[in-house]
Tab-separated table of C-alpha atoms in Angstrom:
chain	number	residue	atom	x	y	z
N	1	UNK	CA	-40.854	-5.415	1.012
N	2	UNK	CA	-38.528	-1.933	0.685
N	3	UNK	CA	-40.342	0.967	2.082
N	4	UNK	CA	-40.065	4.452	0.298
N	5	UNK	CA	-40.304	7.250	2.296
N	6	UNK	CA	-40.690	10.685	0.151
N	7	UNK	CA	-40.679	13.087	3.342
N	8	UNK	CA	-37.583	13.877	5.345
N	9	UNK	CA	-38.358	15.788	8.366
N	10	UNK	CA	-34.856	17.756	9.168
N	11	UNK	CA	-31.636	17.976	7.864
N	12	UNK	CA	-28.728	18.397	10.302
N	13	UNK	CA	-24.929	18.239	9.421
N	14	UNK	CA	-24.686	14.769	7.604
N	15	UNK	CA	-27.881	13.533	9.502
N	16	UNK	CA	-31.280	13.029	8.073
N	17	UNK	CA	-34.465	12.366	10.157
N	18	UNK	CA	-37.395	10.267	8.607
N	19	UNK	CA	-40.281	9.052	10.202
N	20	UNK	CA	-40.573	5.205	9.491
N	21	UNK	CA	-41.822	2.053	11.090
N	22	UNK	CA	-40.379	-1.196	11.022
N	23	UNK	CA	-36.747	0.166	10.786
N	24	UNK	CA	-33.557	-1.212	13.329
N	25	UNK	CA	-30.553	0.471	14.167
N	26	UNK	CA	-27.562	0.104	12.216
N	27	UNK	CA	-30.064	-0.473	9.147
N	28	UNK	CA	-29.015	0.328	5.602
N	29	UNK	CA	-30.833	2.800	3.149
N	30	UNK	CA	-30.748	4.754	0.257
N	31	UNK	CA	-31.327	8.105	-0.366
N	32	UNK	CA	-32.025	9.030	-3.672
N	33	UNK	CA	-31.862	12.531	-4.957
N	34	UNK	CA	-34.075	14.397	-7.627
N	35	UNK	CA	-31.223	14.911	-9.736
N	36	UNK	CA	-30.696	10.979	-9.780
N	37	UNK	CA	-27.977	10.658	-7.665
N	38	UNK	CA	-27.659	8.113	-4.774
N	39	UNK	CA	-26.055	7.761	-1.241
N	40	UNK	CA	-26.130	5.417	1.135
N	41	UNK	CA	-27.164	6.058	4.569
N	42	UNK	CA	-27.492	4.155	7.719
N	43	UNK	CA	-29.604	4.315	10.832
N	44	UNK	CA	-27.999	5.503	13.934
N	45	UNK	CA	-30.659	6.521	15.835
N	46	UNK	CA	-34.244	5.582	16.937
N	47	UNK	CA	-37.295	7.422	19.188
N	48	UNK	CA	-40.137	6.200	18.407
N	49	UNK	CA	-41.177	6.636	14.827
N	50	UNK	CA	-38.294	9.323	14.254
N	51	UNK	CA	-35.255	7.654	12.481
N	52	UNK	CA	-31.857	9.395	12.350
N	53	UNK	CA	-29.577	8.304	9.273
N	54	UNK	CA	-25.914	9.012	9.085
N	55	UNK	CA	-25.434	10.089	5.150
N	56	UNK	CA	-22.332	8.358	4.246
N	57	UNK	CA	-21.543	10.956	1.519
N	58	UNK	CA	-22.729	13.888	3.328
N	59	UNK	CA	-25.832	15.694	3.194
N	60	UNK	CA	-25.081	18.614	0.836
N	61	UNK	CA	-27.156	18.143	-2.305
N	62	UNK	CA	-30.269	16.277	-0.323
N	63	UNK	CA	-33.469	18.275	-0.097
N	64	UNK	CA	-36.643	17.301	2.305
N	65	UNK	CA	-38.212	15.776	-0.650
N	66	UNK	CA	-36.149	13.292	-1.494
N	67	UNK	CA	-36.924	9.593	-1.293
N	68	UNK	CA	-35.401	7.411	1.499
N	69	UNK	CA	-35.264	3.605	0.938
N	70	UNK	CA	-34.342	1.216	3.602
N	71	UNK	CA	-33.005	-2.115	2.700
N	72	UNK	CA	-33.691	-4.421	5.558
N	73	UNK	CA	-29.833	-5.226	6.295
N	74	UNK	CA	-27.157	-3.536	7.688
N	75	UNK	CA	-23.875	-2.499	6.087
N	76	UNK	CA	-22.599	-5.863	3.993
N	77	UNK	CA	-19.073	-6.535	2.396
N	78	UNK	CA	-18.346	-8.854	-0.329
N	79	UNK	CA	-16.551	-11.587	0.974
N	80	UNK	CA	-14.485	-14.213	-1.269
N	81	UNK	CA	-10.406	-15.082	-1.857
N	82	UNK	CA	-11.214	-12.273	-4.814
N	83	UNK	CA	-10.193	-9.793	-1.968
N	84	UNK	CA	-6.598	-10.073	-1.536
N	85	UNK	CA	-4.519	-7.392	-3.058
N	86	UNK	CA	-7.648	-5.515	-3.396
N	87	UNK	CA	-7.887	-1.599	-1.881
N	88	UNK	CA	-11.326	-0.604	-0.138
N	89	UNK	CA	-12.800	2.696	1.297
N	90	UNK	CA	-14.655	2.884	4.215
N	91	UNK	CA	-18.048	1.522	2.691
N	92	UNK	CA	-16.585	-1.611	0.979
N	93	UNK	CA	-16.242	0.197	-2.703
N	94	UNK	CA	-13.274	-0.135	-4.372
N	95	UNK	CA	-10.257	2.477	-4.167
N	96	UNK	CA	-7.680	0.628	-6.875
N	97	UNK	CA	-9.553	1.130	-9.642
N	98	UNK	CA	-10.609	-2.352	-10.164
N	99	UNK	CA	-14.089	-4.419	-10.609
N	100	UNK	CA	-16.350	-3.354	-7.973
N	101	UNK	CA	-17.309	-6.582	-5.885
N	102	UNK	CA	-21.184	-7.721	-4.817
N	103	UNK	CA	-21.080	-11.232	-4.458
N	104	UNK	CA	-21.201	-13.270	-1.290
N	105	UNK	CA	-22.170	-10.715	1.081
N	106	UNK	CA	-21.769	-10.677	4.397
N	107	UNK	CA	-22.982	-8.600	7.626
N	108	UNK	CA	-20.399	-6.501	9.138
N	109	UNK	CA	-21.671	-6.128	12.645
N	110	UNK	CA	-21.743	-9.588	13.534
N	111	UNK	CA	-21.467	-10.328	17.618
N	112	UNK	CA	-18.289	-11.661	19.046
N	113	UNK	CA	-17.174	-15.404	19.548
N	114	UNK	CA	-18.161	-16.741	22.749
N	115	UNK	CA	-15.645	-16.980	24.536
N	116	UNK	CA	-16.440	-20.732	25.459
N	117	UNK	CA	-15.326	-21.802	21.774
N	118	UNK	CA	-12.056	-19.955	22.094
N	119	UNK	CA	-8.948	-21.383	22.503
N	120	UNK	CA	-6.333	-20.653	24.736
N	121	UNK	CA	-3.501	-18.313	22.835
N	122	UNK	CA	-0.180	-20.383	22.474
N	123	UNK	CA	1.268	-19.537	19.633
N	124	UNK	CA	3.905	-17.265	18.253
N	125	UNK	CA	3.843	-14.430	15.377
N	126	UNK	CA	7.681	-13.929	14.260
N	127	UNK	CA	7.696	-10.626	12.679
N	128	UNK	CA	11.465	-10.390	12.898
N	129	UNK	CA	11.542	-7.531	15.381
N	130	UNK	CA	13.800	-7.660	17.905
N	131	UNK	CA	11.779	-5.602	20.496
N	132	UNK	CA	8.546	-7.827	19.528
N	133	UNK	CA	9.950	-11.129	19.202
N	134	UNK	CA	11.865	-11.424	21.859
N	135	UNK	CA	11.186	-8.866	24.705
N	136	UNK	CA	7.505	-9.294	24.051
N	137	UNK	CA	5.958	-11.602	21.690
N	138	UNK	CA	3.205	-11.213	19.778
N	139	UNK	CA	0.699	-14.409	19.927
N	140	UNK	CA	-1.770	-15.661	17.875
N	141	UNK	CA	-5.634	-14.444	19.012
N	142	UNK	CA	-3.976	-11.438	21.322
N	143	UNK	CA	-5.136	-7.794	20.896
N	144	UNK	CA	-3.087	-5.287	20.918
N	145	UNK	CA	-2.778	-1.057	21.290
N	146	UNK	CA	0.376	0.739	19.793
N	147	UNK	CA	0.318	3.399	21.916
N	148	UNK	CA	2.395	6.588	20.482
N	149	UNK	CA	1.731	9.998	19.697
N	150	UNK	CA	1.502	12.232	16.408
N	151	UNK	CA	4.351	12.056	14.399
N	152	UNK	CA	6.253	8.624	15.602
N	153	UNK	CA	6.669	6.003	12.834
N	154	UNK	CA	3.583	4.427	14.028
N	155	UNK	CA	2.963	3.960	10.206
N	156	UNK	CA	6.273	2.277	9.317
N	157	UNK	CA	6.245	0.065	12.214
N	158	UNK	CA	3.165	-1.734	10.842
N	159	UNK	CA	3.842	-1.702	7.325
N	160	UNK	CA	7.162	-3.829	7.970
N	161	UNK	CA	4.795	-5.420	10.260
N	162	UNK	CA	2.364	-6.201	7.319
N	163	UNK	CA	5.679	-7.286	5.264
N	164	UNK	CA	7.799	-9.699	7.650
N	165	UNK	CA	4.900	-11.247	9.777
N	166	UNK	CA	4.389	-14.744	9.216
N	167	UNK	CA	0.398	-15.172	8.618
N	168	UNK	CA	-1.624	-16.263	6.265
N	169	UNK	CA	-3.848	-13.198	5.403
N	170	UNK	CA	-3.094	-9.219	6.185
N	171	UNK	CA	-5.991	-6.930	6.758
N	172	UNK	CA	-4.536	-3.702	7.369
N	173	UNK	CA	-7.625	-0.656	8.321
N	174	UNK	CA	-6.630	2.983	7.899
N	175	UNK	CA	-8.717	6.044	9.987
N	176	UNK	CA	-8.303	9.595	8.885
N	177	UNK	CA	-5.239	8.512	7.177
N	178	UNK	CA	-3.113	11.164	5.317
N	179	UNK	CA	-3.157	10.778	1.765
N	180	UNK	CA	0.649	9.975	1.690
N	181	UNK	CA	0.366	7.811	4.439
N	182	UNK	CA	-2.010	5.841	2.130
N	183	UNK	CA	0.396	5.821	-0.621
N	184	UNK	CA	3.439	4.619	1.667
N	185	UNK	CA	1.081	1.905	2.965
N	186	UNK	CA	0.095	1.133	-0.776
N	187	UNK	CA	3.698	1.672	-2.121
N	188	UNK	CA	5.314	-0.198	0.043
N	189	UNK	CA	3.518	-3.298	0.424
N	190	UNK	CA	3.352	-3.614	-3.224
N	191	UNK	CA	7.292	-3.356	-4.033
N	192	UNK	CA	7.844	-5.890	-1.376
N	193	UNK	CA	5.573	-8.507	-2.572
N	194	UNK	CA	3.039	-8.132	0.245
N	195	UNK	CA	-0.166	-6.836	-1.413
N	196	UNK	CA	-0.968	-9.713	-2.837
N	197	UNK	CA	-1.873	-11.299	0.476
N	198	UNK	CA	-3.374	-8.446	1.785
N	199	UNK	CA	-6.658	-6.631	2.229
N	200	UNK	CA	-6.712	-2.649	2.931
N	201	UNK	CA	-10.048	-0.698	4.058
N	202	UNK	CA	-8.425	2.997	3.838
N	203	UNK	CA	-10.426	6.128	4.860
N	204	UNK	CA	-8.779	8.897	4.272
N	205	UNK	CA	-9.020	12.401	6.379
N	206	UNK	CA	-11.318	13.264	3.313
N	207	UNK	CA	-13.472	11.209	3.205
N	208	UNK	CA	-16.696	11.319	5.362
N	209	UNK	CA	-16.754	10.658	8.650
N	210	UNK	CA	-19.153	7.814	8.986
N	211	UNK	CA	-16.341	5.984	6.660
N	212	UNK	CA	-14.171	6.270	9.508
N	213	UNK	CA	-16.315	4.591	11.687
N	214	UNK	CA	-16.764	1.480	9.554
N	215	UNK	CA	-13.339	0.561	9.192
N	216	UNK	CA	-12.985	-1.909	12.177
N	217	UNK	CA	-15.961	-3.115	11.446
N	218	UNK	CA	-14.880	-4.400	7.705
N	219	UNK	CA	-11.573	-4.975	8.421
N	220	UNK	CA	-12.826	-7.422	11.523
N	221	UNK	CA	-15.760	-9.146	9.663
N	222	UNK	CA	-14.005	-10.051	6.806
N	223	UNK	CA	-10.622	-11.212	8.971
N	224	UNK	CA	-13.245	-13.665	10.694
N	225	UNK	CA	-14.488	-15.062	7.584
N	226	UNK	CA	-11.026	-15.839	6.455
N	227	UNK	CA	-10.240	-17.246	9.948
N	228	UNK	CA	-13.606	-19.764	9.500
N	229	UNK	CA	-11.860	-21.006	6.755
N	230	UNK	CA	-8.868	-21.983	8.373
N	231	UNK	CA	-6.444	-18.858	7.444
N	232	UNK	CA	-3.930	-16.980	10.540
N	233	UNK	CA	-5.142	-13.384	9.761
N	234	UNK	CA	-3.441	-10.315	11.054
N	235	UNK	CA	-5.249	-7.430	11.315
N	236	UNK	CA	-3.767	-3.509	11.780
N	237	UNK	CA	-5.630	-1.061	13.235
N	238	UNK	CA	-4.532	3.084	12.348
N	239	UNK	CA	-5.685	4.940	14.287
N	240	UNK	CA	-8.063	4.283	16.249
N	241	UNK	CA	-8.162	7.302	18.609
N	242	UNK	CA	-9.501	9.123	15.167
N	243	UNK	CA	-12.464	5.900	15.125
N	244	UNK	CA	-13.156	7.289	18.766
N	245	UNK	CA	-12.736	10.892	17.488
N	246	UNK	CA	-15.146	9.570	14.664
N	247	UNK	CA	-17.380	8.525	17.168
N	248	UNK	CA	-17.752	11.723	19.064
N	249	UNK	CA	-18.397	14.038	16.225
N	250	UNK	CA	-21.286	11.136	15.276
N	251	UNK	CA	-22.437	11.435	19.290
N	252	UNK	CA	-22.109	15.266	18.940
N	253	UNK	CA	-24.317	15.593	15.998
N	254	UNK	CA	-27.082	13.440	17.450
N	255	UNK	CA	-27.145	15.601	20.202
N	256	UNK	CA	-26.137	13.115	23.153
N	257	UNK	CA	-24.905	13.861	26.432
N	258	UNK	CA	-21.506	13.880	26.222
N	259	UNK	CA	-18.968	11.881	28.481
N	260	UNK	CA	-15.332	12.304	29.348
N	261	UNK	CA	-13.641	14.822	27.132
N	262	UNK	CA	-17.027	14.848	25.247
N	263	UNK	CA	-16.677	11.571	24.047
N	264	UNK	CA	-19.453	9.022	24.041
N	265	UNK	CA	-20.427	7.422	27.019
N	266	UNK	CA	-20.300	4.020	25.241
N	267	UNK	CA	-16.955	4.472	24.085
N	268	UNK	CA	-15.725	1.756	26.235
N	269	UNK	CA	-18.094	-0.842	24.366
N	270	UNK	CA	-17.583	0.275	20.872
N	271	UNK	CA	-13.957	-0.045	21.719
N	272	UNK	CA	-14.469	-3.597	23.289
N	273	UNK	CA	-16.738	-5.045	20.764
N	274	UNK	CA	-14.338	-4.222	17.899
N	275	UNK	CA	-11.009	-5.433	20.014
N	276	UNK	CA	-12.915	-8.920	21.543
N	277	UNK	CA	-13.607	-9.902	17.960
N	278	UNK	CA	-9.628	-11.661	18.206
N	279	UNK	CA	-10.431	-15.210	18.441
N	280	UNK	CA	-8.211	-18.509	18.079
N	281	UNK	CA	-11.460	-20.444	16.738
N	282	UNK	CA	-10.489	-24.465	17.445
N	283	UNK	CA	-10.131	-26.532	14.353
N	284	UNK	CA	-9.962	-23.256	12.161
N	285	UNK	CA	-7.714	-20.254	11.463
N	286	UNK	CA	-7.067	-16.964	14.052
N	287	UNK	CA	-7.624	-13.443	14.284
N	288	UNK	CA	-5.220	-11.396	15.841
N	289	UNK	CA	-5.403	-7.371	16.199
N	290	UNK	CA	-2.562	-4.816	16.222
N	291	UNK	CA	-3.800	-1.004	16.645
N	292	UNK	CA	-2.426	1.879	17.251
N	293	UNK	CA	-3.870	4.510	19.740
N	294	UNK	CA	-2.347	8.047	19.188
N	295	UNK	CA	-2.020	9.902	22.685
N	296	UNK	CA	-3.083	13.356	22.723
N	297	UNK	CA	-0.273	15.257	24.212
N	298	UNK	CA	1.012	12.083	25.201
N	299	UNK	CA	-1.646	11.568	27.924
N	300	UNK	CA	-2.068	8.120	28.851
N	301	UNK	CA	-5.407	9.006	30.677
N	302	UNK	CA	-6.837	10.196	27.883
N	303	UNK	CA	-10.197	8.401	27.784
N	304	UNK	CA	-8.785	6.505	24.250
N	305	UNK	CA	-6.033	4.741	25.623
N	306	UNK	CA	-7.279	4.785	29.176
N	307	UNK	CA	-10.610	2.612	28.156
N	308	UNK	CA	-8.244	0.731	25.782
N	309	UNK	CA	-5.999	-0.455	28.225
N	310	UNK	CA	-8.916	-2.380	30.159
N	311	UNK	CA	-9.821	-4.117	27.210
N	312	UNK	CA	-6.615	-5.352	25.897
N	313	UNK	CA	-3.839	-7.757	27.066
N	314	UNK	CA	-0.871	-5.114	27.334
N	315	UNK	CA	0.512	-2.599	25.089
N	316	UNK	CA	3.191	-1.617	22.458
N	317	UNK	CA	4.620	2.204	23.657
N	318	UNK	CA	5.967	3.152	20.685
N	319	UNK	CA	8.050	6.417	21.469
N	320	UNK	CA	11.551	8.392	20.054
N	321	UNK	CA	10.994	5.861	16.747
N	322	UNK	CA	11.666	2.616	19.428
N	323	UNK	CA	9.469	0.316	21.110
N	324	UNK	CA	9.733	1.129	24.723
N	325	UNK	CA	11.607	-1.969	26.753
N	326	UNK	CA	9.534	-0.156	29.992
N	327	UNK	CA	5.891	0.287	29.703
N	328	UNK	CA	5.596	-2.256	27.127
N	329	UNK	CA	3.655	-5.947	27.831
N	330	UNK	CA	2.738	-8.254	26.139
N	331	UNK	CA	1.070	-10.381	29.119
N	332	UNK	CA	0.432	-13.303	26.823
N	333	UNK	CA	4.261	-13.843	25.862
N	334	UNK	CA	4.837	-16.181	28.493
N	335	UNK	CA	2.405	-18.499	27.395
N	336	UNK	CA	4.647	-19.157	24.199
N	337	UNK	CA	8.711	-18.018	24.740
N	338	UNK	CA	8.548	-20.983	27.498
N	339	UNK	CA	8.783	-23.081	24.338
N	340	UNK	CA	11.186	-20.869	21.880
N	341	UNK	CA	14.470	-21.646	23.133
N	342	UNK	CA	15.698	-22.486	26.341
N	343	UNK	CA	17.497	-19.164	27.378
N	344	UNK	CA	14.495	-17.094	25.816
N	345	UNK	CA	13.312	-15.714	29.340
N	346	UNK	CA	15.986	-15.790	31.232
N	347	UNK	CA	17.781	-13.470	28.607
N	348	UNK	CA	14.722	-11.493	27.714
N	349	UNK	CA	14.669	-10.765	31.977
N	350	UNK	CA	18.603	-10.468	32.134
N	351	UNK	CA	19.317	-8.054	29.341
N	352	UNK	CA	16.174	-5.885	30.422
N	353	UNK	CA	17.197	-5.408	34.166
N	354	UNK	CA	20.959	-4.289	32.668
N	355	UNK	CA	19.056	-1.706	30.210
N	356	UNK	CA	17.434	-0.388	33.417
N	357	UNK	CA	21.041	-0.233	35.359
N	358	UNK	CA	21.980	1.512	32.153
N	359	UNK	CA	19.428	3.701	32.115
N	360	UNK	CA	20.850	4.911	35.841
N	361	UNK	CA	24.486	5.102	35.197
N	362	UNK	CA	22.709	7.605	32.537
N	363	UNK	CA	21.170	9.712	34.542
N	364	UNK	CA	24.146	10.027	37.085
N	365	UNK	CA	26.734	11.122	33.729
N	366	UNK	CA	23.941	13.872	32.679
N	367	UNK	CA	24.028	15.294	36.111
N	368	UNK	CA	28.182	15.329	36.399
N	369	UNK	CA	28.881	12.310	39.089
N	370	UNK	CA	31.699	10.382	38.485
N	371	UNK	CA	31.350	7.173	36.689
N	372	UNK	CA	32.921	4.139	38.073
N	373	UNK	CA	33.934	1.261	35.875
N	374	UNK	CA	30.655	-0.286	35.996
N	375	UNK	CA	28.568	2.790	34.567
N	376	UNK	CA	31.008	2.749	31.868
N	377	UNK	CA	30.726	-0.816	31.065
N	378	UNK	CA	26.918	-0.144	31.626
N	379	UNK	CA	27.091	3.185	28.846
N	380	UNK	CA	28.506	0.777	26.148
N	381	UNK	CA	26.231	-1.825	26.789
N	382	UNK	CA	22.962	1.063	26.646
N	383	UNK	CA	24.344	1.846	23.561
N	384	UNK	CA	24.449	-1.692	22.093
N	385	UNK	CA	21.108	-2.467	22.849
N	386	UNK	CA	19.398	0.675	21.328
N	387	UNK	CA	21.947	0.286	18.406
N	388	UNK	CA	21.243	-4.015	17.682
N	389	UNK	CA	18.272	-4.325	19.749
N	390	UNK	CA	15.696	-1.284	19.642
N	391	UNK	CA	16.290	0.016	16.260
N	392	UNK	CA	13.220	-0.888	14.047
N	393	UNK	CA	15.010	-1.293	10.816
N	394	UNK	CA	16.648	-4.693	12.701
N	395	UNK	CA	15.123	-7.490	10.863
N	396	UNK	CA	16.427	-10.575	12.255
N	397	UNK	CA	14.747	-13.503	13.151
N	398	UNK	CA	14.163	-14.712	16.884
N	399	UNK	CA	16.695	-17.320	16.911
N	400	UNK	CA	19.593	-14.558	15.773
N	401	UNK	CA	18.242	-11.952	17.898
N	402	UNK	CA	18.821	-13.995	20.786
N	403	UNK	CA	22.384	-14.564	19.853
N	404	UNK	CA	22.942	-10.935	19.167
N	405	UNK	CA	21.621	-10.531	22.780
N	406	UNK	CA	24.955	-12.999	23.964
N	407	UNK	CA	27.030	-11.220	21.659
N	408	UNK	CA	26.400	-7.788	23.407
N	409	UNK	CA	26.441	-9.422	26.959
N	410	UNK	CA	30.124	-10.873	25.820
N	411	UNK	CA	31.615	-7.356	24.662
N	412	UNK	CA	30.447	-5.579	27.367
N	413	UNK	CA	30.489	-7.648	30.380
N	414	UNK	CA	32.144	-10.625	32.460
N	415	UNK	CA	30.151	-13.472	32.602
N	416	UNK	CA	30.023	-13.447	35.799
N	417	UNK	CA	28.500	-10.071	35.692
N	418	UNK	CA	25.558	-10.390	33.876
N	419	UNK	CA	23.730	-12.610	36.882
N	420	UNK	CA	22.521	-15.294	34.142
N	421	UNK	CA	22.355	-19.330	35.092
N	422	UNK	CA	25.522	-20.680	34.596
N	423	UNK	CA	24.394	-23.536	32.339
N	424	UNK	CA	22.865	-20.940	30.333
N	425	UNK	CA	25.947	-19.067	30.156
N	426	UNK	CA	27.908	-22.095	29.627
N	427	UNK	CA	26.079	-23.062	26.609
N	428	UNK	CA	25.148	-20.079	24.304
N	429	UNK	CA	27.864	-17.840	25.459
N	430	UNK	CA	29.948	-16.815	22.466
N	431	UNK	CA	33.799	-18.621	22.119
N	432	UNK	CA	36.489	-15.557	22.406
């Protein structure tokens, strides 16, 4: 039975403060309004008989008087195939303009997998990326950070990510989004063909903030759903240092001590229970996460990324519009480019090592020593790479970015030079 409760006792920011019985965090209710309106609210916090509800819509227009319902469930998504191509907001309702969906509804803060029932992560994602493919591979079940800062293509990098990645299901998750970011995402997915096998939850910086908070959350239950059923879901993450940002104006409001940089002192577990929900499930589908973390002045000890970086298996820096070759790990890739192609590693190692020479030889021009034949062979070959290799509008697949990697080698270098295994270089180095 659905409790009305006619009194509220304070009204702070977008919080509300009842007293009610029976209620349990994270609990859905409704608060109607004497001029009819409705808006949904859910519990955040609990002392005793005093329950603190976050108003989804905000606050303004919601008098002491007015009726609060709980509903004996938490937040709930529809859940069916009726999803892809759709476009959410943070609470589930529909942002396309279409048919507003309430059947099959499902729980959004369900617990993790145990990680007894999870497989071991062996396969690839080709997303056609050079810089992802083959220096560090993206695997099925891995979670991953895109760390970057404001104003990198952070955006673009996942939307052709969205595009050339070979899954079953895209659920992409937008936080504090700019409105034209929500348009490119929107825009370009649909004149490439790739909305119809995608899912977008979008909160905008707009909307309310408890949206913003709810994004992972719907993105993540519904990708898990899809992955019951057998389907290789990708889900992308943006941003999720304005989730954590989310997190701490939520924290701020209910008056908790803060933490680091006044953040919440359980920022590391609402971080972790969102990113541990990647699961290769065995006789099923996957879920795999890709998120970005934006670095406040490009601090990597901000708490964000710092807590992050405990939690997930490497990272993406994504920095002057390339994918970093140093900094970035995948530590699962060696679990699957053992079994790509033969020369996979040893190339990935051997053209990495000569990026780093390069990256020397560069140093010693800018400060006016004299460059010996090597550096200069070493210049041309830095430019190469950045040029075939690091550019994100490359879209190749693995097997051609591999022989693009010879075909630099070749034009810059002896074979003798590069330090490669001579069967190796015997057998995919390119005729003259």
């Amino acid at each position: 039975m659905q409790k009305v409760y006619t009194k509220i006792e304070s009204i702070v920011g977008n919080v509300i403060t009842v007293r009610a019985k029976g209620v349990s965090s994270g609990e859905l209710a409704l608060v109607e309004r004497k001029d009819g309106g409705i808006s949904y609210a859910n519990v955040i916090k609990l002392d005793n008989d005093l329950v603190s509800l976050q108003v989804f819509s905000g606050a303004q227009g919601i008098s002491t008087s007015d009726s609060v319902r709980f509903l004996s469930h938490g937040m709930q998504v529809s859940f069916s195939e009726n999803l892809l191509g759709r476009i959410f907001n943070g609470v589930g309702e529909p942002r396309d303009n279409g048919p507003a969906l309430k059947d099959n509804m499902i729980d959004i803060t369900t617990p993790s997998v145990n990680p007894a029932r999870r497989l071991q992560p062996k396969t690839m994602i080709r997303t056609n990326i050079p810089m992802i493919d083959m220096f560090n591979t993206l695997v099925v079940s891995q979670k991953l950070p895109i760390f970057s800062v404001s104003g990198e293509p952070y955006n673009q990098l996942l939307a052709r990510i969205a595009i050339q990645a070979e899954v079953d299901i895209i659920i992409l998750g937008g936080m504090g989004l700019k409105y034209d970011d929500y348009l490119y995402f929107r825009n370009t997915l649909e004149k490439e063909g790739a909305l119809s096998h995608t899912i977008m939850f979008i909160h905008t910086a707009s909307d309310p903030t408890v949206e913003c908070t709810l994004v992972p959350d719907l993105s993540l239950s519904v990708a898990e759903r899809f992955a019951l059923e057998g389907k290789k879901v990708l889900v992308l993450l943006t941003d999720m240092t304005n989730f954590a940002d989310s997190l701490k104006e939520l924290a701020i409001t209910m008056d908790m001590v803060p933490s680091n940089r006044g953040y919440p002192g359980d920022l590391y577990s609402s971080l972790a229970s969102r990113y541990e929900k990647a699961v290769d499930f065995e006789g099923a589908g996957s879920v795999t996460i890709l998120a970005v973390t934006t670095m406040p002045g490009d601090d990597v000890t901000h708490p964000v990324p710092d807590n992050t970086g405990y939690i997930t298996e490497g990272q993406y820096y994504l920095k002057n519009g390339h994918i970093e070759p140093f900094g970035s790990l995948s530590r699962l890739k060696q679990n699957v480019n053992k079994d790509t192609r033969d020369d996979h590693r040893a190339l990935m190692d051997g053209m990495i090592k000569l990026y780093s020479a390069y990256k020397d030889s560069l140093e010693k021009k800018s400060m006016g020593f004299m460059m010996s034949s090597w550096d200069e062979k070493l210049l041309k070959y830095g430019a190469l790479f950045e040029q075939r290799m690091m550019d994100l509008s490359v879209n190749i697949p693995l097997e051609k970015a591999l022989d693009e990697g010879w075909k630099i080698l070749s034009e810059c270098f002896e074979k003798n030079e590069t330090l490669l295994k001579s069967d190796l270089i015997e057998k995919y180095w390119p005729e003259e």
